[in-house]
mmCIF file of C-alpha atoms and ligand atoms in Angstrom:
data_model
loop_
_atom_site.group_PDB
_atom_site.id
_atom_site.type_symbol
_atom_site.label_atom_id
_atom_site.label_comp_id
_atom_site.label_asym_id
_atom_site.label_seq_id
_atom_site.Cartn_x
_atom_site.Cartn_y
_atom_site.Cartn_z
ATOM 1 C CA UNK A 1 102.388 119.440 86.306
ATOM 2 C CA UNK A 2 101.753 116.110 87.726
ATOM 3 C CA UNK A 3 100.663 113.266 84.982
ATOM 4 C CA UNK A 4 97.967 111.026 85.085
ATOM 5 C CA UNK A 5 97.661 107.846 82.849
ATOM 6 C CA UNK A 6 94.083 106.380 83.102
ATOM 7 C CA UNK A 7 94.343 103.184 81.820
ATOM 8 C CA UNK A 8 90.354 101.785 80.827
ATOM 9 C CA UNK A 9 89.339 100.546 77.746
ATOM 10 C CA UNK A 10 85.632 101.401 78.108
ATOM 11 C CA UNK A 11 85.795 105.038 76.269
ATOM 12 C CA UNK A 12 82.898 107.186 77.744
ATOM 13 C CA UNK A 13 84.565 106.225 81.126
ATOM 14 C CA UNK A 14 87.881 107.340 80.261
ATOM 15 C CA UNK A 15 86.504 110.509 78.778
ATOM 16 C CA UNK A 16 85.095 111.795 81.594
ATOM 17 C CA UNK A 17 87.865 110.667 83.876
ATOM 18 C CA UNK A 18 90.111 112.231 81.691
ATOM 19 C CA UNK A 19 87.948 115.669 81.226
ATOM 20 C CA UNK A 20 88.070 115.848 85.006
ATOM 21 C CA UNK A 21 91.497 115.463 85.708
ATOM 22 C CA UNK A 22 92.350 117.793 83.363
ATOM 23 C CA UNK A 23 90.401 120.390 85.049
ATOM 24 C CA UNK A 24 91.759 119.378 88.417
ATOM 25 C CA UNK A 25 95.206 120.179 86.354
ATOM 26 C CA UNK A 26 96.382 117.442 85.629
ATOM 27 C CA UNK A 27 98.252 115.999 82.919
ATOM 28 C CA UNK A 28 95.985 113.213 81.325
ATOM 29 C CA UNK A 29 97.110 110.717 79.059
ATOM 30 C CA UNK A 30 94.301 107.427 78.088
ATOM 31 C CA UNK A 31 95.618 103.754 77.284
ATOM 32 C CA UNK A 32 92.501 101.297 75.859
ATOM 33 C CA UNK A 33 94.526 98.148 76.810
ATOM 34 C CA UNK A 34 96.664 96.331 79.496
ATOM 35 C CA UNK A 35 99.938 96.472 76.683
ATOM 36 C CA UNK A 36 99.527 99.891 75.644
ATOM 37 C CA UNK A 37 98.918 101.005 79.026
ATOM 38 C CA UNK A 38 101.657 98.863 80.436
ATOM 39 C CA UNK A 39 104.168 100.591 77.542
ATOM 40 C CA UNK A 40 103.209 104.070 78.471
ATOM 41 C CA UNK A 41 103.720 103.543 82.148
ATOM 42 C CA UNK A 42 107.282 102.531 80.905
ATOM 43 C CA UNK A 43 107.707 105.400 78.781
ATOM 44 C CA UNK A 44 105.943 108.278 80.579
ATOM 45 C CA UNK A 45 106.565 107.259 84.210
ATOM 46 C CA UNK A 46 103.102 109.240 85.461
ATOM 47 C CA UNK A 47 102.651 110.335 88.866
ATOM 48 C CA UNK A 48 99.458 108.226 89.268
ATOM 49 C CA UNK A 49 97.741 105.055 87.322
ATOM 50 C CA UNK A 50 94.394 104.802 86.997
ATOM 51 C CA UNK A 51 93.880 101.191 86.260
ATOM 52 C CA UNK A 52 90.834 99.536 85.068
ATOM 53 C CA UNK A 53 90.962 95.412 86.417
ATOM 54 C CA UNK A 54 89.124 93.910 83.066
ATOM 55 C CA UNK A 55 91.088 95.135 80.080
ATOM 56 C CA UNK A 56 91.733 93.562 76.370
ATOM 57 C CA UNK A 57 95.321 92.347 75.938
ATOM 58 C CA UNK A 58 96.606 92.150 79.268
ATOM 59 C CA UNK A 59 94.458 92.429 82.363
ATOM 60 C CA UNK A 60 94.905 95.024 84.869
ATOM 61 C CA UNK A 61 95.854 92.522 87.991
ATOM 62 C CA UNK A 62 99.066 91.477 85.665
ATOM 63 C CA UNK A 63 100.061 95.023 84.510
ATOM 64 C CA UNK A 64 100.128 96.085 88.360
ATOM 65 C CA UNK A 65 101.930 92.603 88.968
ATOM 66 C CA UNK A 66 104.368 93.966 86.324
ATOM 67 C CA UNK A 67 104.853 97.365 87.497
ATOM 68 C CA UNK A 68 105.702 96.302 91.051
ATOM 69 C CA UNK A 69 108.455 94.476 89.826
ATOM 70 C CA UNK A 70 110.700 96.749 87.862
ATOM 71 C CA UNK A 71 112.612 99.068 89.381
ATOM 72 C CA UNK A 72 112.254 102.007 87.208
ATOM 73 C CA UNK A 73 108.111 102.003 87.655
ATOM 74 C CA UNK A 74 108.051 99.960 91.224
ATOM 75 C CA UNK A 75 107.066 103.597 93.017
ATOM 76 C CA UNK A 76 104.501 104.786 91.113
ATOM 77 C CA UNK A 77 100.968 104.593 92.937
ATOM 78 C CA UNK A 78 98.246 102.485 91.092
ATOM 79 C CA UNK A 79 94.397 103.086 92.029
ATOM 80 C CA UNK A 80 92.355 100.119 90.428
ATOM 81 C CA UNK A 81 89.094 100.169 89.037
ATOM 82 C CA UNK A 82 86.983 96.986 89.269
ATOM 83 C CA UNK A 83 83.345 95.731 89.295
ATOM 84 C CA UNK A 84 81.989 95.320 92.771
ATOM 85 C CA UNK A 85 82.426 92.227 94.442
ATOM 86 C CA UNK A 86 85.214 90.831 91.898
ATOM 87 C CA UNK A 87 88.968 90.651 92.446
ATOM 88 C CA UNK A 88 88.889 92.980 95.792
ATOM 89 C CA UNK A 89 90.262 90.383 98.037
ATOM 90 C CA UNK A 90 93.208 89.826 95.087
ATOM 91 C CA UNK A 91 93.153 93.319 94.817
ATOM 92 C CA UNK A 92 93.791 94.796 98.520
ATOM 93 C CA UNK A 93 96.331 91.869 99.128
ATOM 94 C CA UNK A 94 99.688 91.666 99.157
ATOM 95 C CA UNK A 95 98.889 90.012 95.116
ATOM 96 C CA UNK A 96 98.525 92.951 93.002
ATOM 97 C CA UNK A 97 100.527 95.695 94.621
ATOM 98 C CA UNK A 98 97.845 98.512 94.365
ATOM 99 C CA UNK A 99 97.652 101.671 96.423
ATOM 100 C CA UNK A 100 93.811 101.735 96.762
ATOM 101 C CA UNK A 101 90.982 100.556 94.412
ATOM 102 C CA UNK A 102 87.678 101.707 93.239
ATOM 103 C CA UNK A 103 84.576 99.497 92.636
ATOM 104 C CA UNK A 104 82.231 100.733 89.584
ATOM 105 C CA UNK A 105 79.887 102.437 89.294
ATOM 106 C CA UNK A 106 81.515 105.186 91.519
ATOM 107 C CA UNK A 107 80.608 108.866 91.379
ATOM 108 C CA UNK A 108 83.169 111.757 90.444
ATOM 109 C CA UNK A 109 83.244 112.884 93.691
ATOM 110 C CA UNK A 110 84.593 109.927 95.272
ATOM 111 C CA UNK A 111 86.961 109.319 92.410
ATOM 112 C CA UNK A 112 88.913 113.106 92.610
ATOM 113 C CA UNK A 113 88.536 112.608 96.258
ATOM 114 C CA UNK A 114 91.032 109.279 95.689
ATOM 115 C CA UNK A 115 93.249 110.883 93.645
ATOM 116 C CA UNK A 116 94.035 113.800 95.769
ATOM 117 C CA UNK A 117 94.456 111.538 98.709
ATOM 118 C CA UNK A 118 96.654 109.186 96.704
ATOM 119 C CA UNK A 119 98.852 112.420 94.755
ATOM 120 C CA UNK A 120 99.098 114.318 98.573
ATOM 121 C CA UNK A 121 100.878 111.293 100.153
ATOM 122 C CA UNK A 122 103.057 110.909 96.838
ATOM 123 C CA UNK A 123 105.922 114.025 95.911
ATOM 124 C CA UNK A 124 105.994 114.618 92.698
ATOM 125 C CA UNK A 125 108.173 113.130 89.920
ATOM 126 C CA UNK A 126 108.022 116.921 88.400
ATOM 127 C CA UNK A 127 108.708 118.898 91.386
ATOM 128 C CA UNK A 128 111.961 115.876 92.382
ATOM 129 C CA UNK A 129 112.557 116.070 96.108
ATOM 130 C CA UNK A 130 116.541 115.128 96.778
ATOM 131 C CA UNK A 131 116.719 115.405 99.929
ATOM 132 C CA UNK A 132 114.696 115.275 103.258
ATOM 133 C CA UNK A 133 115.362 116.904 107.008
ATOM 134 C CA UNK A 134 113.729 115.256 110.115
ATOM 135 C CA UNK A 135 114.845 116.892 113.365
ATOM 136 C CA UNK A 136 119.042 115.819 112.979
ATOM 137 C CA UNK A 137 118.368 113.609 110.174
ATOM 138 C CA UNK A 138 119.168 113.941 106.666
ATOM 139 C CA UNK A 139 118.463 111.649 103.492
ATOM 140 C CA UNK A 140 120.131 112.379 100.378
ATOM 141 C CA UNK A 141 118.334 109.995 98.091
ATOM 142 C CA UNK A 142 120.290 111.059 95.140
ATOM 143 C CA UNK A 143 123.240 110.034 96.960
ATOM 144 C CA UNK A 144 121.664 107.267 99.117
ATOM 145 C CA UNK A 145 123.449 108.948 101.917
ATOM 146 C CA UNK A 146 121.892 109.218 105.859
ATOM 147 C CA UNK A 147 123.168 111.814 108.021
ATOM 148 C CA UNK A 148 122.591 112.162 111.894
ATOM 149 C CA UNK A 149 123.541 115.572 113.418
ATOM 150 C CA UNK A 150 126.196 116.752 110.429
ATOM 151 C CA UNK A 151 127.803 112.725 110.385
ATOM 152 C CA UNK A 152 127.121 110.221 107.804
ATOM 153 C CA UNK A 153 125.935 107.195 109.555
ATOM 154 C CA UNK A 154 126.137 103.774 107.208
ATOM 155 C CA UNK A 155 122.934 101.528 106.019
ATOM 156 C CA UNK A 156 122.284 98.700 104.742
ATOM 157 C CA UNK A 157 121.013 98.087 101.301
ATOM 158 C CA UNK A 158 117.543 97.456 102.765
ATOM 159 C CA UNK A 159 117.734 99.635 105.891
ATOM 160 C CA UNK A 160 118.469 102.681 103.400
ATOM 161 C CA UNK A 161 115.392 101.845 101.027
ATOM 162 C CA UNK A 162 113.070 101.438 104.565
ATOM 163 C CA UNK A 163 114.169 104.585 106.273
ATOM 164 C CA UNK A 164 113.893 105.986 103.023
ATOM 165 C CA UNK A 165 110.067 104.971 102.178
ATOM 166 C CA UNK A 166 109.607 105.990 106.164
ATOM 167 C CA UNK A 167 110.312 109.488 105.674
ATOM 168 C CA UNK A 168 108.703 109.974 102.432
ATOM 169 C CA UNK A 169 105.486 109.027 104.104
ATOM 170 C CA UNK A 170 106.134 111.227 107.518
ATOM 171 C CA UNK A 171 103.130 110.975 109.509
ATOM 172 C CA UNK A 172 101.706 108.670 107.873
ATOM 173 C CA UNK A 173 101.172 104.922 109.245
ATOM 174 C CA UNK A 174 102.674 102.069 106.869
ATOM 175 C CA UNK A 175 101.793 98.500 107.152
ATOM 176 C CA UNK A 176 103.925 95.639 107.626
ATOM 177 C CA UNK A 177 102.581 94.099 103.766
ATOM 178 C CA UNK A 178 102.559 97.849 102.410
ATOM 179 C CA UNK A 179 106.379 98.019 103.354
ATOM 180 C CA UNK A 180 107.138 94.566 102.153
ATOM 181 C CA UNK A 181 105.897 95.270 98.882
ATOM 182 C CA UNK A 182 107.529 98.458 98.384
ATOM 183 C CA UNK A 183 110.965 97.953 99.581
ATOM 184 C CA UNK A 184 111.188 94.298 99.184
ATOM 185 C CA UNK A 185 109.078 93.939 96.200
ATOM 186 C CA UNK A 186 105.856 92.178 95.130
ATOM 187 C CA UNK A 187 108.048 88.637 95.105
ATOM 188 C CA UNK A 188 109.055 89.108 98.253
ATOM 189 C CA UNK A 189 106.643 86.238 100.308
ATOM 190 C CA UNK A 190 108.464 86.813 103.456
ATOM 191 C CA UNK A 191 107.987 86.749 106.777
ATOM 192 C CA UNK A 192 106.258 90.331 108.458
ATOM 193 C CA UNK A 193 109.030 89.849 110.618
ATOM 194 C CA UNK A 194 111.598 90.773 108.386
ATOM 195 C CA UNK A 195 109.938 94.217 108.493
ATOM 196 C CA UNK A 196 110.753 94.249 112.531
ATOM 197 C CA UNK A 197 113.974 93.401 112.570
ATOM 198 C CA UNK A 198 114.914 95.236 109.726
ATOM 199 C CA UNK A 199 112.846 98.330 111.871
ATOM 200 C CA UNK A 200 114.673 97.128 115.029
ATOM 201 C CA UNK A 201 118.248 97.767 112.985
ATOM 202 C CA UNK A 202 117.427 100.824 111.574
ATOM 203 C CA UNK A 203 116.177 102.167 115.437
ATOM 204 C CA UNK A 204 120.053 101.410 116.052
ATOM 205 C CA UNK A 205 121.512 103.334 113.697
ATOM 206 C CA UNK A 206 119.029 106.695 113.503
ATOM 207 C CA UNK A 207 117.287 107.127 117.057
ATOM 208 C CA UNK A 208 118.832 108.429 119.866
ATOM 209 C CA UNK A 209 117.556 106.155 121.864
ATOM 210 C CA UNK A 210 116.549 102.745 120.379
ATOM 211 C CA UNK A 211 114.803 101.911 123.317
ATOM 212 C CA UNK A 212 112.375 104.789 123.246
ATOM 213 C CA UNK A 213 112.135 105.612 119.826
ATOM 214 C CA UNK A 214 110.741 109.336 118.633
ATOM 215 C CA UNK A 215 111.226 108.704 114.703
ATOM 216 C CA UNK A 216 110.269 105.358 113.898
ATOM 217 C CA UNK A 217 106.870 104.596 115.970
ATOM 218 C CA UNK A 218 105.192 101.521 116.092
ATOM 219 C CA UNK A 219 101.281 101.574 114.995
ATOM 220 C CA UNK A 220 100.574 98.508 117.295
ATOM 221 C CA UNK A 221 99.119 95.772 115.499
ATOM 222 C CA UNK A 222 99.378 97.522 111.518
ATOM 223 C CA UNK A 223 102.873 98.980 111.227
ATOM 224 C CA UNK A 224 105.066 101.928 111.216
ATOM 225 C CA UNK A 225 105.024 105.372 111.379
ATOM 226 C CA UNK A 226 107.844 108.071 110.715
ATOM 227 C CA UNK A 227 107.673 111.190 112.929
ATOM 228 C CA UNK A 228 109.603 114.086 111.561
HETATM 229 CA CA1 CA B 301 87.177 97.263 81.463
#
């Protein structure tokens, strides 16, 4: 069962977000501040955080800024809940790290709706996926080994942790700043160009044809895209 920590320190809220997640079948557990919530992120690694932006203790914005930088909790997906018209632009930036955000008041619909869309692009922590085919490619991310038609081709540090965000996200198109902060991290104030080259490498190494590639498209003017 996939797990949910909502973390909002504004109780009828949380209730009912709670109440409906459960239903949905999810595993629900509630933090009231940024500490508590920021400790059972730690200790529960959820599938999905619900975080509220104005919270006693330690503020949402700085939990997320947290999170993004360890290791162990840099993958989970974070949907942030904030007042309308406050802390979006800090929000949707590169700055906090977040997956998507929510501006109060919202209706249920719209919230579920989020969370589906956010759990459906994420595999579950419960359900651990090892490995991943695409056409004559083969990630072992247990192993952090690449394989291309039965041979094990060799990756950088960098190009293993991009090729391996690529494929986790087949189909789907991944900015230049998305991809930054989740291979590179949240410190990481490079250039977008980094991304390219690094892209450019990996084409090298996995497509048959770097010059026409078929696995790792470009999404002119946002990003990247892996076809499977
Ligand atoms: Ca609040």
């Amino acid at each position: 069962m996939a797990k949910i920590l909502i973390v909002e320190d504004e109780a009828t809220l949380a209730e009912t977000l709670a109440e409906n997640l459960t239903e949905e079948g999810y595993a629900v557990s509630v933090a009231r501040d940024g500490e508590t919530g920021l400790a059972k992120i730690r200790a529960e690694l959820p599938d999905l955080v619900i975080l509220d932006v104005m919270l006693p203790i330690l503020d949402g914005l700085s939990v997320c800024r947290i999170v993004r930088k360890d290791p162990s909790t840099v993958h989970i997906p974070i949907i942030m809940l904030t007042m309308r018209g406050t802390e979006v632009d800090k929000i949707v930036g590169l700055e906090s790290g977040a997956d998507d955000y929510i501006t109060k008041p919202f209706g249920l619909g719209e919230f579920l709706a989020r969370v589906r869309a956010v759990m459906r692009r994420v595999p579950s922590r419960t359900t651990p996926q090892n490995e991943l085919i695409a056409g004559n490619l083969r990630i072992d991310f247990t192993g952090r080994r690449v394989f291309k038609g039965g041979d094990e081709i060799t990756l950088s540090h960098k190009e293993f942790d991009l090729l391996a965000e690529l494929m986790r996200n087949q189909g789907v198109v991944l900015s230049r700043d998305l991809i930054l902060t989740k291979v590179w991290g949240y410190e990481y104030f490079g250039d977008k160009r980094t991304v390219d080259v690094h892209v450019r490498w990996l084409r090298e190494k996995v497509e048959d044809d770097a010059s026409n590639p078929t696995r790792i498209i470009t999404v002119r003017g946002v990003g990247y895209r892996f076809e499977g």
